[in-house]
Amino acid sequence: MSQLTHLNQRGEANMVDVTEKDITDRSALAESRICMGAEAFALLSQGAHKKGDVLSVARIAGIQAAKKTADLIPLCHPLALTKVALEFELQPDKHSVHITAFCRLAGRTGVEMEALTAASVAALTIYDMCKAADPTMEIGPTRLLQKTGGKGGHWRSDAPASA
């Protein structure tokens, strides 16, 4: 069984020392989803929402969130991200938006948390902007799809992408 890396010998939380790790190209891809009612989905997909272009705002929020991950998750390292990209796929048959977030850098630690944070905050932003039309929206699942770099190399989720 793997050991938790954020615990020291006494079981106390601590930030992992990555000083001696090699600098490698690292990336991560995460996904989230937000499901809503037909009315809210129509407003979003037709760009008719009173608050403006929901997906553009969600994209900027996701990028900002990735850059602020170390401020939100206590033991994350501040990272110099070189790429953050969010994509939105409207799924009319499910009244949902599938969100993917990609983060990349050359560094000593991975960007999984940044990609997960970006996808999560993008979904939360969509919720915030559409809640007047549908306060019953649901977010999730949010999960890591793949990561590259570091001593672990390439990892990809074996589970199929969420429906």
mmCIF file of C-alpha atoms in Angstrom:
data_model
loop_
_atom_site.group_PDB
_atom_site.id
_atom_site.type_symbol
_atom_site.label_atom_id
_atom_site.label_comp_id
_atom_site.label_asym_id
_atom_site.label_seq_id
_atom_site.Cartn_x
_atom_site.Cartn_y
_atom_site.Cartn_z
ATOM 1 C CA MET A 1 0.000 0.000 0.000
ATOM 2 C CA SER A 2 1.287 3.475 -0.860
ATOM 3 C CA GLN A 3 2.181 5.834 1.939
ATOM 4 C CA LEU A 4 0.555 9.225 2.220
ATOM 5 C CA THR A 5 3.223 11.735 1.208
ATOM 6 C CA HIS A 6 1.724 14.686 3.074
ATOM 7 C CA LEU A 7 2.331 13.154 6.498
ATOM 8 C CA ASN A 8 5.664 13.300 8.286
ATOM 9 C CA GLN A 9 7.120 10.546 10.511
ATOM 10 C CA ARG A 10 4.925 11.675 13.413
ATOM 11 C CA GLY A 11 1.760 11.644 11.314
ATOM 12 C CA GLU A 12 1.579 15.427 11.071
ATOM 13 C CA ALA A 13 0.541 17.211 7.903
ATOM 14 C CA ASN A 14 3.431 18.786 6.006
ATOM 15 C CA MET A 15 4.271 20.094 2.556
ATOM 16 C CA VAL A 16 6.329 17.579 0.595
ATOM 17 C CA ASP A 17 9.904 18.696 -0.129
ATOM 18 C CA VAL A 18 10.349 18.472 -3.906
ATOM 19 C CA THR A 19 13.746 20.188 -4.028
ATOM 20 C CA GLU A 20 15.610 17.077 -5.163
ATOM 21 C CA LYS A 21 13.055 15.953 -7.752
ATOM 22 C CA ASP A 22 13.938 16.275 -11.423
ATOM 23 C CA ILE A 23 12.280 18.979 -13.473
ATOM 24 C CA THR A 24 10.156 17.212 -16.067
ATOM 25 C CA ASP A 25 7.329 18.112 -18.414
ATOM 26 C CA ARG A 26 4.143 17.408 -16.478
ATOM 27 C CA SER A 27 0.510 17.574 -17.479
ATOM 28 C CA ALA A 28 -2.889 16.566 -16.181
ATOM 29 C CA LEU A 29 -6.369 16.286 -17.643
ATOM 30 C CA ALA A 30 -9.445 16.365 -15.401
ATOM 31 C CA GLU A 31 -13.161 16.390 -16.038
ATOM 32 C CA SER A 32 -16.345 17.509 -14.386
ATOM 33 C CA ARG A 33 -19.955 17.769 -15.430
ATOM 34 C CA ILE A 34 -22.943 19.902 -14.540
ATOM 35 C CA CYS A 35 -26.486 18.704 -15.225
ATOM 36 C CA MET A 36 -29.471 21.041 -15.266
ATOM 37 C CA GLY A 37 -33.073 21.320 -16.311
ATOM 38 C CA ALA A 38 -34.187 21.942 -19.887
ATOM 39 C CA GLU A 39 -34.922 25.659 -19.346
ATOM 40 C CA ALA A 40 -31.523 26.444 -17.845
ATOM 41 C CA PHE A 41 -29.788 24.380 -20.536
ATOM 42 C CA ALA A 42 -31.654 26.242 -23.290
ATOM 43 C CA LEU A 43 -30.626 29.621 -21.849
ATOM 44 C CA LEU A 44 -27.010 28.511 -21.609
ATOM 45 C CA SER A 45 -26.776 26.855 -25.023
ATOM 46 C CA GLN A 46 -28.546 29.733 -26.823
ATOM 47 C CA GLY A 47 -26.392 32.371 -25.132
ATOM 48 C CA ALA A 48 -29.581 33.967 -23.810
ATOM 49 C CA HIS A 49 -28.619 34.087 -20.160
ATOM 50 C CA LYS A 50 -29.169 37.445 -18.434
ATOM 51 C CA LYS A 51 -25.718 37.269 -16.828
ATOM 52 C CA GLY A 52 -23.941 36.996 -20.174
ATOM 53 C CA ASP A 53 -21.742 34.386 -21.831
ATOM 54 C CA VAL A 54 -21.739 31.677 -19.177
ATOM 55 C CA LEU A 55 -19.094 29.452 -20.744
ATOM 56 C CA SER A 56 -16.639 32.294 -21.373
ATOM 57 C CA VAL A 57 -16.891 33.349 -17.742
ATOM 58 C CA ALA A 58 -16.541 29.709 -16.604
ATOM 59 C CA ARG A 59 -13.418 29.314 -18.778
ATOM 60 C CA ILE A 60 -11.759 32.365 -17.198
ATOM 61 C CA ALA A 61 -12.808 31.207 -13.713
ATOM 62 C CA GLY A 62 -11.271 27.777 -14.333
ATOM 63 C CA ILE A 63 -8.000 29.290 -15.536
ATOM 64 C CA GLN A 64 -7.862 31.600 -12.525
ATOM 65 C CA ALA A 65 -8.657 28.696 -10.194
ATOM 66 C CA ALA A 66 -5.797 26.590 -11.581
ATOM 67 C CA LYS A 67 -3.431 29.486 -10.941
ATOM 68 C CA LYS A 68 -4.732 29.864 -7.362
ATOM 69 C CA THR A 69 -4.777 26.181 -6.373
ATOM 70 C CA ALA A 70 -1.964 26.567 -3.820
ATOM 71 C CA ASP A 71 -4.026 29.285 -2.119
ATOM 72 C CA LEU A 72 -7.028 26.954 -1.851
ATOM 73 C CA ILE A 73 -5.515 23.536 -1.094
ATOM 74 C CA PRO A 74 -3.234 23.933 1.940
ATOM 75 C CA LEU A 75 -0.362 21.562 1.077
ATOM 76 C CA CYS A 76 -0.151 22.222 -2.680
ATOM 77 C CA HIS A 77 2.975 23.874 -4.034
ATOM 78 C CA PRO A 78 2.620 27.167 -5.890
ATOM 79 C CA LEU A 79 3.330 26.305 -9.520
ATOM 80 C CA ALA A 80 4.395 28.255 -12.576
ATOM 81 C CA LEU A 81 1.814 26.857 -14.976
ATOM 82 C CA THR A 82 2.689 27.197 -18.647
ATOM 83 C CA LYS A 83 -0.694 26.079 -20.031
ATOM 84 C CA VAL A 84 -4.251 25.942 -18.728
ATOM 85 C CA ALA A 85 -7.066 25.105 -21.151
ATOM 86 C CA LEU A 86 -10.729 24.361 -20.545
ATOM 87 C CA GLU A 87 -13.161 22.849 -23.017
ATOM 88 C CA PHE A 88 -16.939 22.629 -22.742
ATOM 89 C CA GLU A 89 -19.077 20.074 -24.540
ATOM 90 C CA LEU A 90 -22.791 20.758 -24.495
ATOM 91 C CA GLN A 91 -24.784 17.532 -24.227
ATOM 92 C CA PRO A 92 -28.383 18.419 -25.159
ATOM 93 C CA ASP A 93 -29.751 14.903 -24.634
ATOM 94 C CA LYS A 94 -28.655 15.064 -20.976
ATOM 95 C CA HIS A 95 -29.060 18.829 -20.415
ATOM 96 C CA SER A 96 -25.475 18.832 -19.249
ATOM 97 C CA VAL A 97 -22.123 20.430 -19.869
ATOM 98 C CA HIS A 98 -19.048 18.186 -19.887
ATOM 99 C CA ILE A 99 -15.976 20.140 -18.764
ATOM 100 C CA THR A 100 -12.359 19.159 -19.359
ATOM 101 C CA ALA A 101 -9.414 21.024 -17.887
ATOM 102 C CA PHE A 102 -5.815 20.568 -19.026
ATOM 103 C CA CYS A 103 -2.799 21.924 -17.130
ATOM 104 C CA ARG A 104 0.886 21.741 -18.040
ATOM 105 C CA LEU A 105 4.278 22.898 -16.784
ATOM 106 C CA ALA A 106 7.934 21.976 -16.519
ATOM 107 C CA GLY A 107 8.474 21.392 -12.833
ATOM 108 C CA ARG A 108 9.219 19.186 -9.861
ATOM 109 C CA THR A 109 5.648 18.286 -8.926
ATOM 110 C CA GLY A 110 2.494 17.356 -10.769
ATOM 111 C CA VAL A 111 -0.469 19.468 -11.842
ATOM 112 C CA GLU A 112 -3.309 17.091 -11.015
ATOM 113 C CA MET A 113 -4.743 19.349 -8.322
ATOM 114 C CA GLU A 114 -4.641 22.338 -10.647
ATOM 115 C CA ALA A 115 -6.588 20.493 -13.361
ATOM 116 C CA LEU A 116 -9.131 19.197 -10.834
ATOM 117 C CA THR A 117 -9.527 22.666 -9.327
ATOM 118 C CA ALA A 118 -9.984 24.249 -12.758
ATOM 119 C CA ALA A 119 -12.702 21.756 -13.736
ATOM 120 C CA SER A 120 -14.441 22.124 -10.364
ATOM 121 C CA VAL A 121 -14.469 25.919 -10.353
ATOM 122 C CA ALA A 122 -15.670 26.051 -13.961
ATOM 123 C CA ALA A 123 -18.624 23.852 -12.955
ATOM 124 C CA LEU A 124 -19.274 25.993 -9.880
ATOM 125 C CA THR A 125 -19.216 29.124 -12.017
ATOM 126 C CA ILE A 126 -21.793 27.664 -14.399
ATOM 127 C CA TYR A 127 -23.905 26.812 -11.353
ATOM 128 C CA ASP A 128 -23.563 30.338 -9.974
ATOM 129 C CA MET A 129 -24.544 31.973 -13.249
ATOM 130 C CA CYS A 130 -27.495 29.616 -13.907
ATOM 131 C CA LYS A 131 -28.862 29.054 -10.395
ATOM 132 C CA ALA A 132 -31.739 31.519 -10.839
ATOM 133 C CA ALA A 133 -33.037 29.362 -13.700
ATOM 134 C CA ASP A 134 -32.398 26.056 -11.916
ATOM 135 C CA PRO A 135 -31.224 25.798 -8.294
ATOM 136 C CA THR A 136 -31.423 21.972 -8.516
ATOM 137 C CA MET A 137 -28.420 21.579 -10.844
ATOM 138 C CA GLU A 138 -25.979 18.795 -9.991
ATOM 139 C CA ILE A 139 -22.207 18.814 -10.341
ATOM 140 C CA GLY A 140 -20.140 15.672 -10.767
ATOM 141 C CA PRO A 141 -18.452 13.426 -11.091
ATOM 142 C CA THR A 142 -15.192 15.335 -11.026
ATOM 143 C CA ARG A 143 -12.121 13.199 -11.587
ATOM 144 C CA LEU A 144 -8.605 12.936 -12.968
ATOM 145 C CA LEU A 145 -8.483 11.385 -16.436
ATOM 146 C CA GLN A 146 -4.726 11.286 -17.013
ATOM 147 C CA LYS A 147 -1.374 12.663 -15.959
ATOM 148 C CA THR A 148 2.115 12.649 -17.405
ATOM 149 C CA GLY A 149 5.582 13.367 -16.081
ATOM 150 C CA GLY A 150 7.588 12.681 -12.977
ATOM 151 C CA LYS A 151 8.850 9.310 -11.863
ATOM 152 C CA GLY A 152 5.356 7.845 -12.237
ATOM 153 C CA GLY A 153 5.371 8.612 -15.944
ATOM 154 C CA HIS A 154 2.073 8.421 -17.790
ATOM 155 C CA TRP A 155 -1.102 7.427 -15.960
ATOM 156 C CA ARG A 156 -4.556 7.148 -17.522
ATOM 157 C CA SER A 157 -7.827 6.298 -15.842
ATOM 158 C CA ASP A 158 -9.021 2.808 -16.765
ATOM 159 C CA ALA A 159 -12.613 3.731 -16.065
ATOM 160 C CA PRO A 160 -14.681 4.942 -18.983
ATOM 161 C CA ALA A 161 -15.385 8.652 -19.165
ATOM 162 C CA SER A 162 -18.501 9.634 -17.271
ATOM 163 C CA ALA A 163 -21.702 9.605 -19.249
#
